[in-house]
CSV table of C-alpha atoms in Angstrom, one decimal:
chain,number,residue,atom,x,y,z
A,1,MET,CA,-60.9,-73.3,-7.2
A,2,SER,CA,-57.0,-74.1,-7.7
A,3,ARG,CA,-55.5,-77.2,-6.8
A,4,SER,CA,-53.6,-75.4,-4.1
A,5,GLU,CA,-56.7,-74.0,-2.6
A,6,ARG,CA,-58.5,-77.2,-2.7
A,7,LEU,CA,-55.6,-79.1,-0.9
A,8,LEU,CA,-56.0,-76.4,1.9
A,9,GLN,CA,-59.3,-76.9,2.0
A,10,LEU,CA,-58.8,-80.7,2.2
A,11,LEU,CA,-56.2,-80.1,5.5
A,12,GLN,CA,-59.5,-77.9,6.6
A,13,VAL,CA,-61.7,-80.8,6.2
A,14,LEU,CA,-59.2,-83.3,8.0
A,15,ARG,CA,-58.5,-80.5,10.9
A,16,GLN,CA,-62.6,-80.7,12.0
A,17,HIS,CA,-62.4,-84.5,12.6
A,18,ARG,CA,-61.2,-86.4,15.2
A,19,ARG,CA,-61.7,-89.6,14.4
A,20,PRO,CA,-60.9,-91.3,10.7
A,21,VAL,CA,-63.5,-89.7,8.2
A,22,SER,CA,-64.0,-91.6,4.6
A,23,GLY,CA,-62.7,-90.8,1.5
A,24,ARG,CA,-66.2,-90.5,0.3
A,25,VAL,CA,-67.5,-88.2,2.9
A,26,LEU,CA,-64.3,-86.1,1.9
A,27,ALA,CA,-64.8,-85.8,-1.6
A,28,GLU,CA,-68.4,-84.9,-1.2
A,29,THR,CA,-67.3,-82.4,0.7
A,30,LEU,CA,-64.8,-80.5,-1.4
A,31,GLY,CA,-67.1,-81.4,-4.3
A,32,ILE,CA,-64.4,-83.4,-6.4
A,33,SER,CA,-64.6,-87.3,-7.3
A,34,LEU,CA,-63.1,-90.2,-5.2
A,35,ARG,CA,-59.6,-90.4,-7.4
A,36,THR,CA,-59.2,-86.6,-7.3
A,37,LEU,CA,-59.2,-87.4,-3.4
A,38,TYR,CA,-57.0,-89.4,-3.3
A,39,ARG,CA,-54.2,-87.7,-6.0
A,40,ASP,CA,-54.9,-85.1,-3.7
A,41,ILE,CA,-53.7,-87.0,0.3
A,42,ALA,CA,-51.0,-88.9,-1.8
A,43,SER,CA,-50.0,-85.3,-2.4
A,44,LEU,CA,-50.3,-83.8,0.8
A,45,GLN,CA,-48.4,-87.0,2.4
A,46,ALA,CA,-45.8,-86.8,-0.1
A,47,GLN,CA,-45.2,-82.7,1.3
A,48,GLY,CA,-45.4,-83.9,4.5
A,49,ALA,CA,-49.1,-83.7,6.4
A,50,ASP,CA,-49.1,-86.3,8.8
A,51,ILE,CA,-51.8,-87.9,7.0
A,52,ASP,CA,-53.1,-91.6,8.4
A,53,GLY,CA,-55.9,-94.2,6.6
A,54,GLU,CA,-55.9,-95.9,3.2
A,55,ALA,CA,-58.8,-95.8,0.8
A,56,GLY,CA,-61.7,-97.7,2.2
A,57,VAL,CA,-60.9,-97.4,5.8
A,58,GLY,CA,-60.8,-93.5,6.6
A,59,TYR,CA,-58.2,-91.1,7.3
A,60,MET,CA,-57.3,-88.7,9.9
A,61,LEU,CA,-54.8,-85.9,10.2
A,62,ARG,CA,-52.5,-86.2,13.6
A,63,PRO,CA,-52.8,-83.8,15.8
A,64,GLY,CA,-50.0,-81.1,16.0
A,65,TYR,CA,-49.4,-81.2,12.1
A,66,MET,CA,-48.4,-77.6,10.7
A,67,LEU,CA,-49.9,-75.7,8.1
A,68,PRO,CA,-47.7,-74.7,5.1
A,69,PRO,CA,-47.3,-71.0,4.3
A,70,LEU,CA,-51.0,-71.4,2.2
A,71,MET,CA,-52.9,-71.9,4.6
A,72,PHE,CA,-53.5,-68.1,5.2
A,73,SER,CA,-55.4,-66.0,2.4
A,74,ALA,CA,-54.8,-61.8,2.8
A,75,ASP,CA,-58.0,-61.6,4.6
A,76,GLU,CA,-57.4,-64.3,7.3
A,77,ILE,CA,-53.6,-62.3,8.0
A,78,GLU,CA,-55.5,-59.1,8.5
A,79,ALA,CA,-58.0,-61.0,10.5
A,80,LEU,CA,-55.1,-62.7,12.6
A,81,VAL,CA,-53.2,-58.6,13.1
A,82,LEU,CA,-56.4,-56.8,13.7
A,83,GLY,CA,-56.7,-60.0,16.6
A,84,MET,CA,-53.3,-59.6,17.3
A,85,ARG,CA,-53.5,-55.7,17.8
A,86,LEU,CA,-56.8,-55.9,19.7
A,87,VAL,CA,-55.3,-58.3,22.3
A,88,ALA,CA,-52.3,-55.7,22.5
A,89,SER,CA,-54.3,-52.6,23.4
A,90,ARG,CA,-56.6,-54.6,26.0
A,91,ALA,CA,-54.6,-58.2,27.3
A,92,ASP,CA,-51.7,-58.1,30.4
A,93,PRO,CA,-48.4,-57.8,29.7
A,94,GLN,CA,-47.5,-61.2,29.1
A,95,LEU,CA,-50.1,-62.1,26.6
A,96,VAL,CA,-49.4,-58.6,24.9
A,97,PHE,CA,-46.0,-60.2,24.6
A,98,ALA,CA,-47.1,-63.5,23.4
A,99,ALA,CA,-49.2,-62.2,20.7
A,100,ARG,CA,-46.0,-59.5,19.5
A,101,ASP,CA,-44.1,-62.8,19.2
A,102,ALA,CA,-46.7,-65.0,17.1
A,103,LEU,CA,-47.1,-61.9,14.8
A,104,SER,CA,-43.1,-62.5,14.1
A,105,LYS,CA,-43.6,-66.6,14.0
A,106,ILE,CA,-45.9,-66.0,11.7
A,107,ASP,CA,-44.0,-63.0,9.3
A,108,ALA,CA,-40.8,-65.7,9.6
A,109,VAL,CA,-42.9,-68.4,7.5
A,110,LEU,CA,-45.4,-66.2,5.3
A,111,PRO,CA,-44.1,-66.0,1.2
A,112,ALA,CA,-43.4,-62.5,0.3
A,113,ASP,CA,-46.5,-61.3,-1.0
A,114,LEU,CA,-48.3,-62.3,2.4
A,115,ARG,CA,-46.2,-61.2,4.4
A,116,GLU,CA,-46.2,-57.3,2.5
A,117,THR,CA,-50.0,-57.7,3.6
A,118,LEU,CA,-48.9,-58.7,7.4
A,119,ALA,CA,-46.9,-55.7,7.0
A,120,SER,CA,-49.0,-52.8,5.5
A,121,SER,CA,-52.0,-53.8,7.3
A,122,PRO,CA,-54.8,-50.9,7.1
A,123,LEU,CA,-56.9,-52.1,10.3
A,124,LEU,CA,-56.2,-50.6,13.5
A,125,ALA,CA,-57.1,-51.1,16.8
A,126,GLY,CA,-58.4,-48.0,19.1
A,127,GLY,CA,-56.3,-46.7,21.9
A,128,LYS,CA,-56.0,-48.1,24.5
A,129,PRO,CA,-59.2,-48.3,26.5
A,130,GLU,CA,-59.3,-46.5,30.0
A,131,LEU,CA,-59.6,-49.7,32.6
A,132,PRO,CA,-59.1,-49.7,35.9
A,133,GLU,CA,-56.1,-50.7,38.1
A,134,ASP,CA,-56.3,-54.4,38.2
A,135,ARG,CA,-55.5,-56.1,41.8
A,136,VAL,CA,-55.5,-59.2,40.7
A,137,ASP,CA,-52.3,-60.4,38.2
A,138,LEU,CA,-54.2,-62.0,35.1
A,139,THR,CA,-51.8,-64.2,34.5
A,140,LEU,CA,-52.7,-66.4,37.6
A,141,LEU,CA,-56.1,-65.9,36.6
A,142,ARG,CA,-55.6,-67.4,33.4
A,143,LYS,CA,-53.4,-70.4,35.1
A,144,ALA,CA,-56.1,-70.8,37.1
A,145,ILE,CA,-58.6,-71.0,34.4
A,146,GLN,CA,-56.2,-73.3,32.2
A,147,ALA,CA,-55.2,-75.5,35.6
A,148,GLU,CA,-59.5,-75.7,36.7
A,149,ARG,CA,-57.9,-75.0,40.0
A,150,THR,CA,-60.2,-73.2,42.9
A,151,LEU,CA,-59.5,-69.8,43.9
A,152,ARG,CA,-60.1,-68.2,47.5
A,153,ILE,CA,-60.7,-64.6,46.8
A,154,VAL,CA,-62.1,-61.2,48.3
A,155,TYR,CA,-64.6,-59.4,46.5
A,156,ARG,CA,-65.4,-55.9,47.0
A,157,ASP,CA,-69.2,-55.1,45.5
A,158,GLU,CA,-69.3,-51.5,44.1
A,159,LYS,CA,-70.3,-49.8,46.9
A,160,GLY,CA,-67.0,-51.3,48.9
A,161,SER,CA,-68.3,-54.1,50.8
A,162,ALA,CA,-65.9,-57.3,51.1
A,163,THR,CA,-67.2,-61.0,51.4
A,164,GLU,CA,-64.8,-63.8,50.8
A,165,ARG,CA,-65.7,-66.8,48.4
A,166,THR,CA,-63.8,-70.0,47.0
A,167,ILE,CA,-64.6,-70.3,42.7
A,168,TRP,CA,-64.1,-72.2,40.1
A,169,PRO,CA,-63.0,-70.0,37.2
A,170,PHE,CA,-63.4,-70.8,34.2
A,171,ALA,CA,-63.1,-67.8,31.4
A,172,LEU,CA,-62.1,-64.6,31.2
A,173,ALA,CA,-63.4,-61.7,29.2
A,174,PHE,CA,-61.9,-58.2,28.0
A,175,PHE,CA,-63.9,-55.4,27.6
A,176,ASP,CA,-63.7,-51.6,26.9
A,177,GLY,CA,-64.3,-50.8,30.6
A,178,ALA,CA,-63.3,-53.7,32.7
A,179,ARG,CA,-61.5,-56.9,32.9
A,180,VAL,CA,-64.2,-59.4,33.9
A,181,LEU,CA,-63.4,-63.1,35.3
A,182,LEU,CA,-66.6,-66.1,35.0
A,183,ALA,CA,-66.9,-68.4,37.6
A,184,TRP,CA,-68.8,-70.9,39.4
A,185,CYS,CA,-69.2,-69.3,42.9
A,186,THR,CA,-69.6,-71.4,45.8
A,187,LEU,CA,-71.2,-69.4,47.9
A,188,ARG,CA,-74.2,-68.1,45.9
A,189,ASN,CA,-73.7,-71.8,44.4
A,190,ASP,CA,-74.8,-70.3,40.5
A,191,PHE,CA,-72.4,-68.1,38.0
A,192,ARG,CA,-70.7,-64.8,38.9
A,193,HIS,CA,-69.2,-62.3,37.2
A,194,PHE,CA,-66.3,-60.7,39.0
A,195,ARG,CA,-64.4,-57.7,38.0
A,196,THR,CA,-60.7,-58.0,38.5
A,197,ASP,CA,-60.4,-54.5,39.6
A,198,ARG,CA,-62.7,-55.6,42.5
A,199,MET,CA,-60.8,-58.8,43.7
A,200,ASP,CA,-58.0,-59.9,45.2
A,201,VAL,CA,-56.4,-63.7,45.5
A,202,ILE,CA,-56.3,-65.1,48.8
A,203,GLU,CA,-55.1,-68.5,47.8
A,204,GLU,CA,-54.4,-70.7,44.6
A,205,GLY,CA,-56.7,-74.5,44.7
A,206,THR,CA,-53.7,-77.2,44.7
A,207,GLY,CA,-56.6,-79.6,42.6
A,208,ARG,CA,-59.2,-78.9,40.0
A,209,TYR,CA,-62.1,-78.2,40.8
A,210,PRO,CA,-65.1,-81.0,40.2
A,211,ARG,CA,-66.4,-80.1,37.2
A,212,ARG,CA,-64.2,-79.4,33.6
A,213,ARG,CA,-64.2,-75.6,32.9
A,214,THR,CA,-65.2,-76.4,29.0
A,215,GLN,CA,-68.9,-77.8,30.8
A,216,LEU,CA,-68.7,-74.8,33.1
A,217,LEU,CA,-68.1,-72.6,29.9
A,218,LYS,CA,-70.9,-74.5,27.7
A,219,GLU,CA,-73.7,-74.6,31.1
A,220,TRP,CA,-72.8,-70.6,31.3
A,221,ARG,CA,-73.7,-70.1,28.0
A,222,GLN,CA,-76.9,-71.9,27.6
A,223,LYS,CA,-77.7,-69.9,31.0
A,224,SER,CA,-76.6,-66.6,29.6
A,225,GLY,CA,-78.8,-66.8,26.2
A,226,ILE,CA,-75.3,-66.1,24.4
A,227,PRO,CA,-74.8,-68.5,21.4
A,228,GLU,CA,-71.2,-70.1,20.9
A,229,ARG,CA,-70.0,-68.4,18.2
A,230,ILE,CA,-70.7,-64.6,19.6
A,231,PHE,CA,-68.7,-65.3,23.2
């Protein structure tokens, strides 16, 4: 492993810990000596990494630190490009714009060789799927999820029968055949999936629903038997 790769790996390990982690644990994780670890910490700090701590106490990378251009390998660049292209073919216009803007920002800070990898990536996303027209603004749904706000909706089943519901939205899934809102339904007192082409929003809630969306998503995964790494 080269020194630059080792420094990158050290940054990645630090990012995985929200509390100070001892030098011994870091050294064992990286397979290096404590002396080498201390030198690497000092080197990263000299390059501007916001690492707090000291020998015998522990180290922590402050939130918000942006990794330098060496953070991406060629494979990681291609994964990012493919992901952005998938977003561009399936998401709402605001997310499509955000994906393109993000790629532009990444391109601006990459070294020349990796910039060429980004520009010439051979990984393509399939054409835009034939999705039914949404009856609701997806941006509104995403904002409600982020703010953990309730929504009052009218939902129509496959036969066209409509019901009014109050829901706690916690995730939005993008499939080839439909976009689906995952939510806790107070009418059914259970998790429910709502196709966005069958729903109308009546009213946005002004306050948070009583549980955190991360907890709802975790419980939904457990009930559905879906591992976190898959969904």
